[in-house]
PDB file of C-alpha atoms in Angstrom:
ATOM      1  CA  MET A 672     117.075  74.228  76.047  1.00  0.00           C
ATOM      2  CA  ARG A 673     113.578  72.960  74.478  1.00  0.00           C
ATOM      3  CA  ASN A 674     112.624  71.645  78.065  1.00  0.00           C
ATOM      4  CA  ILE A 675     113.128  75.341  79.456  1.00  0.00           C
ATOM      5  CA  ASN A 676     111.160  76.803  76.190  1.00  0.00           C
ATOM      6  CA  PHE A 677     108.173  74.268  77.167  1.00  0.00           C
ATOM      7  CA  LYS A 678     108.331  75.460  80.709  1.00  0.00           C
ATOM      8  CA  LYS A 679     108.181  79.050  79.862  1.00  0.00           C
ATOM      9  CA  GLY A 680     105.162  78.170  77.547  1.00  0.00           C
ATOM     10  CA  LEU A 681     103.271  76.378  80.446  1.00  0.00           C
ATOM     11  CA  CYS A 682     104.146  79.346  82.582  1.00  0.00           C
ATOM     12  CA  LEU A 683     102.617  82.080  79.872  1.00  0.00           C
ATOM     13  CA  PHE A 684      99.869  79.827  79.168  1.00  0.00           C
ATOM     14  CA  GLY A 685      98.688  79.821  82.855  1.00  0.00           C
ATOM     15  CA  GLU A 686      99.046  83.778  82.952  1.00  0.00           C
ATOM     16  CA  ILE A 687      96.707  83.982  80.219  1.00  0.00           C
ATOM     17  CA  LYS A 688      94.185  81.719  81.921  1.00  0.00           C
ATOM     18  CA  SER A 689      94.324  84.035  85.113  1.00  0.00           C
ATOM     19  CA  THR A 690      94.100  87.115  83.076  1.00  0.00           C
ATOM     20  CA  MET A 691      90.769  85.661  81.259  1.00  0.00           C
ATOM     21  CA  ALA A 692      89.227  84.666  84.450  1.00  0.00           C
ATOM     22  CA  PHE A 693      89.946  87.819  85.928  1.00  0.00           C
ATOM     23  CA  LEU A 694      88.407  89.649  83.052  1.00  0.00           C
ATOM     24  CA  CYS A 695      85.602  87.374  82.838  1.00  0.00           C
ATOM     25  CA  ILE A 696      84.845  88.165  86.666  1.00  0.00           C
ATOM     26  CA  LEU A 697      85.159  91.848  86.399  1.00  0.00           C
ATOM     27  CA  LEU A 698      82.873  91.664  83.573  1.00  0.00           C
ATOM     28  CA  ILE A 699      80.279  89.899  85.113  1.00  0.00           C
ATOM     29  CA  PHE A 700      80.718  92.348  88.103  1.00  0.00           C
ATOM     30  CA  LEU A 701      80.178  95.223  85.571  1.00  0.00           C
ATOM     31  CA  ILE A 702      77.263  93.936  84.156  1.00  0.00           C
ATOM     32  CA  SER A 703      75.719  93.250  87.732  1.00  0.00           C
ATOM     33  CA  THR A 704      76.436  96.809  88.698  1.00  0.00           C
ATOM     34  CA  SER A 705      75.070  98.338  85.717  1.00  0.00           C
ATOM     35  CA  CYS A 706      72.031  96.283  85.861  1.00  0.00           C
ATOM     36  CA  ASP A 707      71.506  97.242  89.525  1.00  0.00           C
ATOM     37  CA  ARG A 708      72.156 101.074  88.786  1.00  0.00           C
ATOM     38  CA  ASN A 709      69.812 100.935  85.926  1.00  0.00           C
ATOM     39  CA  GLU A 710      66.970  99.287  88.252  1.00  0.00           C
ATOM     40  CA  LYS A 711      67.346 101.598  90.956  1.00  0.00           C
ATOM     41  CA  THR A 712      67.533 104.635  88.304  1.00  0.00           C
ATOM     42  CA  SER A 713      63.909 103.154  86.947  1.00  0.00           C
ATOM     43  CA  ILE A 714      62.556 103.082  90.460  1.00  0.00           C
ATOM     44  CA  LYS A 715      63.796 106.576  90.999  1.00  0.00           C
ATOM     45  CA  ASN A 716      62.304 107.760  87.622  1.00  0.00           C
ATOM     46  CA  GLU A 717      58.972 106.225  88.065  1.00  0.00           C
ATOM     47  CA  SER A 718      58.719 107.389  91.735  1.00  0.00           C
ATOM     48  CA  ILE A 719      59.316 111.162  90.333  1.00  0.00           C
ATOM     49  CA  LYS A 720      56.896 110.582  87.665  1.00  0.00           C
ATOM     50  CA  GLU A 721      54.035 109.964  90.183  1.00  0.00           C
ATOM     51  CA  SER A 722      55.088 113.017  92.120  1.00  0.00           C
ATOM     52  CA  SER A 723      52.423 115.909  92.956  1.00  0.00           C
ATOM     53  CA  ILE A 724      53.314 119.563  91.225  1.00  0.00           C
ATOM     54  CA  ALA A 725      54.522 120.718  94.976  1.00  0.00           C
ATOM     55  CA  GLU A 726      56.874 117.381  95.358  1.00  0.00           C
ATOM     56  CA  LEU A 727      58.451 118.624  92.014  1.00  0.00           C
ATOM     57  CA  ILE A 728      58.619 122.224  92.682  1.00  0.00           C
ATOM     58  CA  ASN A 729      60.331 120.853  95.834  1.00  0.00           C
ATOM     59  CA  LEU A 730      62.564 118.494  94.105  1.00  0.00           C
ATOM     60  CA  ALA A 731      63.624 121.034  91.280  1.00  0.00           C
ATOM     61  CA  TYR A 732      64.246 123.743  93.863  1.00  0.00           C
ATOM     62  CA  ASN A 733      66.580 121.348  95.865  1.00  0.00           C
ATOM     63  CA  SER A 734      68.270 120.003  92.883  1.00  0.00           C
ATOM     64  CA  LYS A 735      72.058 120.235  92.859  1.00  0.00           C
ATOM     65  CA  ASN A 736      72.501 118.020  89.849  1.00  0.00           C
ATOM     66  CA  LYS A 737      71.852 119.663  86.160  1.00  0.00           C
ATOM     67  CA  SER A 738      70.297 116.633  84.458  1.00  0.00           C
ATOM     68  CA  ASP A 739      68.230 115.962  87.724  1.00  0.00           C
ATOM     69  CA  PHE A 740      67.057 119.283  87.519  1.00  0.00           C
ATOM     70  CA  ILE A 741      66.067 119.490  83.460  1.00  0.00           C
ATOM     71  CA  LYS A 742      64.486 115.960  84.131  1.00  0.00           C
ATOM     72  CA  THR A 743      62.335 117.271  86.859  1.00  0.00           C
ATOM     73  CA  CYS A 744      61.562 120.707  85.325  1.00  0.00           C
ATOM     74  CA  GLU A 745      60.168 118.571  82.195  1.00  0.00           C
ATOM     75  CA  LEU A 746      58.024 116.550  84.020  1.00  0.00           C
ATOM     76  CA  LEU A 747      56.258 119.793  85.757  1.00  0.00           C
ATOM     77  CA  SER A 748      55.989 121.100  82.001  1.00  0.00           C
ATOM     78  CA  ASP A 749      54.193 118.000  81.403  1.00  0.00           C
ATOM     79  CA  SER A 750      52.007 118.184  84.506  1.00  0.00           C
ATOM     80  CA  LEU A 751      51.154 121.694  83.791  1.00  0.00           C
ATOM     81  CA  SER A 752      50.462 121.378  80.005  1.00  0.00           C
ATOM     82  CA  SER A 753      47.756 118.937  80.839  1.00  0.00           C
ATOM     83  CA  SER A 754      45.858 121.105  83.103  1.00  0.00           C
ATOM     84  CA  LYS A 755      43.082 123.655  82.205  1.00  0.00           C
ATOM     85  CA  GLU A 756      42.878 125.732  85.587  1.00  0.00           C
ATOM     86  CA  LEU A 757      44.594 127.602  88.133  1.00  0.00           C
ATOM     87  CA  ILE A 758      47.225 125.339  89.901  1.00  0.00           C
ATOM     88  CA  CYS A 759      48.737 126.641  93.248  1.00  0.00           C
ATOM     89  CA  SER A 760      50.943 125.807  95.842  1.00  0.00           C
ATOM     90  CA  TYR A 761      52.235 127.290  98.731  1.00  0.00           C
ATOM     91  CA  VAL A 762      54.877 127.156 101.450  1.00  0.00           C
ATOM     92  CA  LEU A 763      53.820 126.012 104.770  1.00  0.00           C
ATOM     93  CA  ILE A 764      56.223 125.369 107.957  1.00  0.00           C
ATOM     94  CA  SER A 765      57.236 121.808 108.338  1.00  0.00           C
ATOM     95  CA  ASN A 766      57.018 121.732 112.221  1.00  0.00           C
ATOM     96  CA  TYR A 767      55.914 118.072 113.195  1.00  0.00           C
ATOM     97  CA  PRO A 768      56.979 116.854 116.353  1.00  0.00           C
ATOM     98  CA  ASP A 769      58.718 113.692 115.112  1.00  0.00           C
ATOM     99  CA  GLU A 770      60.646 115.596 112.917  1.00  0.00           C
ATOM    100  CA  ASN A 771      64.437 116.590 113.649  1.00  0.00           C
ATOM    101  CA  ASP A 772      64.565 119.618 111.654  1.00  0.00           C
ATOM    102  CA  ALA A 773      62.165 122.372 110.705  1.00  0.00           C
ATOM    103  CA  SER A 774      61.975 124.029 107.445  1.00  0.00           C
ATOM    104  CA  TRP A 775      59.596 125.362 104.611  1.00  0.00           C
ATOM    105  CA  VAL A 776      57.956 122.820 102.573  1.00  0.00           C
ATOM    106  CA  PHE A 777      56.012 123.087  99.351  1.00  0.00           C
ATOM    107  CA  ILE A 778      52.271 122.053  99.720  1.00  0.00           C
ATOM    108  CA  ASN A 779      48.976 121.513  97.147  1.00  0.00           C
ATOM    109  CA  ASP A 780      46.170 123.287  98.145  1.00  0.00           C
ATOM    110  CA  PRO A 781      43.592 123.302  95.528  1.00  0.00           C
ATOM    111  CA  PRO A 782      41.360 125.584  94.972  1.00  0.00           C
ATOM    112  CA  CYS A 783      43.965 128.290  95.459  1.00  0.00           C
ATOM    113  CA  PRO A 784      43.378 130.399  98.891  1.00  0.00           C
ATOM    114  CA  GLN A 785      43.136 134.034  98.382  1.00  0.00           C
ATOM    115  CA  LEU A 786      45.302 136.291 100.652  1.00  0.00           C
ATOM    116  CA  SER A 787      43.143 138.859 102.717  1.00  0.00           C
ATOM    117  CA  ASN A 788      43.896 141.912 100.545  1.00  0.00           C
ATOM    118  CA  ASP A 789      45.653 142.509  97.042  1.00  0.00           C
ATOM    119  CA  ARG A 790      46.996 145.429  98.821  1.00  0.00           C
ATOM    120  CA  TYR A 791      49.493 143.180 101.164  1.00  0.00           C
ATOM    121  CA  VAL A 792      50.484 141.093  98.216  1.00  0.00           C
ATOM    122  CA  PHE A 793      54.199 141.432  96.394  1.00  0.00           C
ATOM    123  CA  GLU A 794      53.592 139.804  93.075  1.00  0.00           C
ATOM    124  CA  ILE A 795      56.443 138.492  90.847  1.00  0.00           C
ATOM    125  CA  ILE A 796      55.195 137.300  87.489  1.00  0.00           C
ATOM    126  CA  VAL A 797      57.866 135.210  85.379  1.00  0.00           C
ATOM    127  CA  GLU A 798      57.391 135.864  81.716  1.00  0.00           C
ATOM    128  CA  GLY A 799      60.362 134.274  79.941  1.00  0.00           C
ATOM    129  CA  GLU A 800      64.102 133.779  80.264  1.00  0.00           C
ATOM    130  CA  ASP A 801      65.428 136.516  82.659  1.00  0.00           C
ATOM    131  CA  SER A 802      62.182 138.467  81.951  1.00  0.00           C
ATOM    132  CA  ILE A 803      60.120 139.355  85.223  1.00  0.00           C
ATOM    133  CA  PHE A 804      57.431 141.759  86.445  1.00  0.00           C
ATOM    134  CA  ILE A 805      57.875 143.083  89.900  1.00  0.00           C
ATOM    135  CA  GLU A 806      54.480 144.661  90.963  1.00  0.00           C
ATOM    136  CA  GLY A 807      53.495 145.235  87.234  1.00  0.00           C
ATOM    137  CA  LYS A 808      56.976 146.826  85.976  1.00  0.00           C
ATOM    138  CA  ARG A 809      59.598 145.033  84.450  1.00  0.00           C
ATOM    139  CA  LYS A 810      62.472 144.391  86.440  1.00  0.00           C
ATOM    140  CA  SER A 811      65.586 142.094  87.296  1.00  0.00           C
ATOM    141  CA  ILE A 812      65.860 139.533  89.468  1.00  0.00           C
ATOM    142  CA  SER A 813      68.643 141.496  91.168  1.00  0.00           C
ATOM    143  CA  SER A 814      66.133 144.129  92.151  1.00  0.00           C
ATOM    144  CA  ILE A 815      63.899 141.898  94.127  1.00  0.00           C
ATOM    145  CA  ASN A 816      65.634 142.811  97.321  1.00  0.00           C
ATOM    146  CA  ASN A 817      64.903 146.581  96.800  1.00  0.00           C
ATOM    147  CA  SER A 818      61.604 146.199  95.550  1.00  0.00           C
ATOM    148  CA  LEU A 819      60.612 144.214  98.653  1.00  0.00           C
ATOM    149  CA  ASP A 820      62.084 146.685 101.016  1.00  0.00           C
ATOM    150  CA  GLN A 821      60.036 149.723  99.089  1.00  0.00           C
ATOM    151  CA  PHE A 822      56.948 147.438  99.348  1.00  0.00           C
ATOM    152  CA  ILE A 823      57.471 146.461 103.138  1.00  0.00           C
ATOM    153  CA  ALA A 824      58.162 150.564 103.791  1.00  0.00           C
ATOM    154  CA  LYS A 825      55.099 151.752 101.741  1.00  0.00           C
ATOM    155  CA  GLN A 826      53.018 148.917 104.036  1.00  0.00           C
ATOM    156  CA  ASN A 827      54.380 150.584 107.327  1.00  0.00           C
ATOM    157  CA  ASN A 828      52.040 153.241 106.729  1.00  0.00           C
ATOM    158  CA  GLU A 829      48.774 151.432 107.139  1.00  0.00           C
ATOM    159  CA  HIS A 830      47.106 150.634 110.402  1.00  0.00           C
ATOM    160  CA  ASN A 831      46.000 147.204 109.562  1.00  0.00           C
ATOM    161  CA  CYS A 832      48.931 145.406 107.653  1.00  0.00           C
ATOM    162  CA  PHE A 833      50.107 143.501 111.170  1.00  0.00           C
ATOM    163  CA  ILE A 834      48.400 140.749 112.739  1.00  0.00           C
ATOM    164  CA  THR A 835      48.566 140.152 116.542  1.00  0.00           C
ATOM    165  CA  THR A 836      49.444 136.259 117.770  1.00  0.00           C
ATOM    166  CA  ASN A 837      51.421 134.044 120.167  1.00  0.00           C
ATOM    167  CA  VAL A 838      54.652 132.256 119.009  1.00  0.00           C
ATOM    168  CA  ASP A 839      56.573 130.134 121.475  1.00  0.00           C
ATOM    169  CA  TYR A 840      59.607 131.909 123.216  1.00  0.00           C
ATOM    170  CA  PHE A 841      58.291 135.269 121.806  1.00  0.00           C
ATOM    171  CA  GLY A 842      54.995 135.612 123.295  1.00  0.00           C
ATOM    172  CA  GLU A 843      52.212 137.920 122.022  1.00  0.00           C
ATOM    173  CA  VAL A 844      53.745 139.601 118.682  1.00  0.00           C
ATOM    174  CA  LYS A 845      52.624 141.497 115.897  1.00  0.00           C
ATOM    175  CA  ILE A 846      53.497 139.972 112.547  1.00  0.00           C
ATOM    176  CA  ARG A 847      53.378 141.378 108.911  1.00  0.00           C
ATOM    177  CA  LYS A 848      50.274 140.584 107.097  1.00  0.00           C
ATOM    178  CA  MET A 849      51.425 140.316 103.655  1.00  0.00           C
ATOM    179  CA  GLY A 850      52.283 137.503 101.130  1.00  0.00           C
ATOM    180  CA  ILE A 851      54.768 136.873  97.910  1.00  0.00           C
ATOM    181  CA  ARG A 852      52.930 135.541  95.044  1.00  0.00           C
ATOM    182  CA  LEU A 853      55.305 134.043  92.439  1.00  0.00           C
ATOM    183  CA  THR A 854      53.325 133.657  89.176  1.00  0.00           C
ATOM    184  CA  MET A 855      54.119 131.888  86.036  1.00  0.00           C
ATOM    185  CA  LYS A 856      51.807 131.851  82.818  1.00  0.00           C
ATOM    186  CA  SER A 857      51.589 128.056  81.866  1.00  0.00           C
ATOM    187  CA  ILE A 858      47.911 127.043  81.402  1.00  0.00           C
ATOM    188  CA  GLY A 859      47.454 126.541  77.619  1.00  0.00           C
ATOM    189  CA  CYS A 860      50.785 127.315  76.616  1.00  0.00           C
ATOM    190  CA  LYS A 861      53.376 125.296  74.740  1.00  0.00           C
ATOM    191  CA  ARG A 862      56.082 123.052  76.939  1.00  0.00           C
ATOM    192  CA  LEU A 863      57.773 125.705  79.013  1.00  0.00           C
ATOM    193  CA  SER A 864      61.592 125.931  78.232  1.00  0.00           C
ATOM    194  CA  ILE A 865      64.277 124.866  80.868  1.00  0.00           C
ATOM    195  CA  GLU A 866      65.458 128.391  80.499  1.00  0.00           C
ATOM    196  CA  LYS A 867      62.257 129.692  81.946  1.00  0.00           C
ATOM    197  CA  TRP A 868      62.171 127.263  84.542  1.00  0.00           C
ATOM    198  CA  ARG A 869      65.693 128.576  85.341  1.00  0.00           C
ATOM    199  CA  THR A 870      64.472 131.852  85.927  1.00  0.00           C
ATOM    200  CA  PHE A 871      61.334 130.712  87.945  1.00  0.00           C
ATOM    201  CA  PHE A 872      63.799 129.031  90.499  1.00  0.00           C
ATOM    202  CA  SER A 873      66.125 131.606  90.273  1.00  0.00           C
ATOM    203  CA  VAL A 874      63.614 134.178  91.688  1.00  0.00           C
ATOM    204  CA  MET A 875      62.462 131.505  94.151  1.00  0.00           C
ATOM    205  CA  HIS A 876      66.154 131.094  95.317  1.00  0.00           C
ATOM    206  CA  THR A 877      66.189 135.098  95.695  1.00  0.00           C
ATOM    207  CA  VAL A 878      63.222 135.240  97.511  1.00  0.00           C
ATOM    208  CA  PHE A 879      63.925 132.433 100.071  1.00  0.00           C
ATOM    209  CA  SER A 880      67.515 134.158 100.544  1.00  0.00           C
ATOM    210  CA  ILE A 881      65.838 137.053 101.944  1.00  0.00           C
ATOM    211  CA  TYR A 882      63.776 135.204 104.373  1.00  0.00           C
ATOM    212  CA  GLU A 883      66.557 132.862 105.567  1.00  0.00           C
ATOM    213  CA  SER A 884      68.725 136.417 106.325  1.00  0.00           C
ATOM    214  CA  LYS A 885      65.667 137.596 108.226  1.00  0.00           C
ATOM    215  CA  ARG A 886      65.367 134.047 109.702  1.00  0.00           C
ATOM    216  CA  ASP A 887      69.227 134.093 110.931  1.00  0.00           C
ATOM    217  CA  LYS A 888      68.757 137.695 112.246  1.00  0.00           C
ATOM    218  CA  ILE A 889      65.852 136.923 114.389  1.00  0.00           C
ATOM    219  CA  SER A 890      67.953 133.560 115.850  1.00  0.00           C
ATOM    220  CA  PHE A 891      71.003 135.807 116.695  1.00  0.00           C
ATOM    221  CA  GLU A 892      68.886 138.575 118.576  1.00  0.00           C
ATOM    222  CA  LYS A 893      66.941 135.780 120.723  1.00  0.00           C
ATOM    223  CA  TRP A 894      69.537 133.488 121.223  1.00  0.00           C
ATOM    224  CA  GLY A 895      72.956 134.576 119.979  1.00  0.00           C
ATOM    225  CA  SER A 896      73.062 131.950 117.621  1.00  0.00           C
ATOM    226  CA  ASP A 897      72.794 131.167 113.831  1.00  0.00           C
ATOM    227  CA  PHE A 898      69.276 129.221 112.837  1.00  0.00           C
ATOM    228  CA  ASN A 899      71.018 125.648 112.145  1.00  0.00           C
ATOM    229  CA  SER A 900      72.404 125.742 115.933  1.00  0.00           C
ATOM    230  CA  LEU A 901      68.741 125.944 117.353  1.00  0.00           C
ATOM    231  CA  ASN A 902      66.747 123.027 118.391  1.00  0.00           C
ATOM    232  CA  HIS A 903      63.572 122.021 116.540  1.00  0.00           C
ATOM    233  CA  MET A 904      61.090 123.892 118.571  1.00  0.00           C
ATOM    234  CA  GLN A 905      63.176 127.289 118.659  1.00  0.00           C
ATOM    235  CA  LYS A 906      63.388 126.659 114.590  1.00  0.00           C
ATOM    236  CA  VAL A 907      59.738 126.554 114.403  1.00  0.00           C
ATOM    237  CA  ALA A 908      59.291 129.593 116.397  1.00  0.00           C
ATOM    238  CA  VAL A 909      61.786 131.390 114.491  1.00  0.00           C
ATOM    239  CA  LEU A 910      60.137 130.431 111.269  1.00  0.00           C
ATOM    240  CA  LYS A 911      56.798 131.498 112.393  1.00  0.00           C
ATOM    241  CA  MET A 912      58.406 135.146 113.318  1.00  0.00           C
ATOM    242  CA  THR A 913      59.274 135.450 109.463  1.00  0.00           C
ATOM    243  CA  GLY A 914      55.576 135.762 108.926  1.00  0.00           C
ATOM    244  CA  LEU A 915      56.575 133.704 105.388  1.00  0.00           C
ATOM    245  CA  ASN A 916      53.325 133.609 103.105  1.00  0.00           C
ATOM    246  CA  PHE A 917      54.761 132.675  99.908  1.00  0.00           C
ATOM    247  CA  GLN A 918      52.411 131.273  97.029  1.00  0.00           C
ATOM    248  CA  ILE A 919      52.884 129.813  93.358  1.00  0.00           C
ATOM    249  CA  TRP A 920      50.562 130.333  90.950  1.00  0.00           C
ATOM    250  CA  PHE A 921      50.667 128.662  87.651  1.00  0.00           C
ATOM    251  CA  ASN A 922      47.577 129.921  85.440  1.00  0.00           C
TER     252      ASN A 922
END
C-alpha cells in the first residue's frame, strides 16, 4: 500500500514539475511578446510625433481607433499651439504612375495659396463643439449639403465660374471654378479640445462624402461602373472631373 502511495507521489511531483515548466515557458513568451509590442508601439509613436500637420490630418481623418484618433489630435494641437502664423493644408489628387490607386491626399503648402476670387469660396468655420458657421451663418453639420447646393446654384448665374481644361477620357470639359475652405481658429488659442477636433473631422467627412457621391455618379455615367472598379488612370480622370479644391486653414 505504501509502495503504491509512493508511486502516486512521484507521479504527482512529475506533474507539478511539468506544469511549472509550462508556466515558465508561457511567462517568458508573454514577456517577450509584450516587449516586442511595446517596442513597435514606441517606434510608431515616435514616427507619428515627427509627422507634418498634413500627415497628422490624414492619420486622424482615416483613424478607425478611438485612442489613436485622440492621440493624433493631441499631437495636432501641440503642433498648432507652437505656431504663430497661418497654417494651410490642402487636398491634392494623388496620381503618381507607380501607384496602384488614386485618391485625395493632404499636403502642406506654406504660404497658403489664395483662391482666385472669394466669390467662388464656400467657407466653413469650426467655432467649437458642434458649432460651425457656413457662409457667415451659424448652422448645423447636417445642413452642409443643402448649403453647398445653394452656393453652386448661385454660382451658375455667373459667366466666369468655369474653367475649360482637357481631361483624359473626357476631352475638353468645363470644370467649376470654386473651392471649399475649412477654417478652424487655433493660433494663439489654448489647447484644442477633442470635441472640437471631432466636429472638425465630422465636417471633413461630410464634405468628402459629397464629393465621393459626385465621383461615383461620374464613374457610372462614363463607364457604368462604380469608382472602385475603375483602373488607376480612369480614377485619376474622374477625380479631376470632380473639381475638388479643398483647403484647410488654421489661423
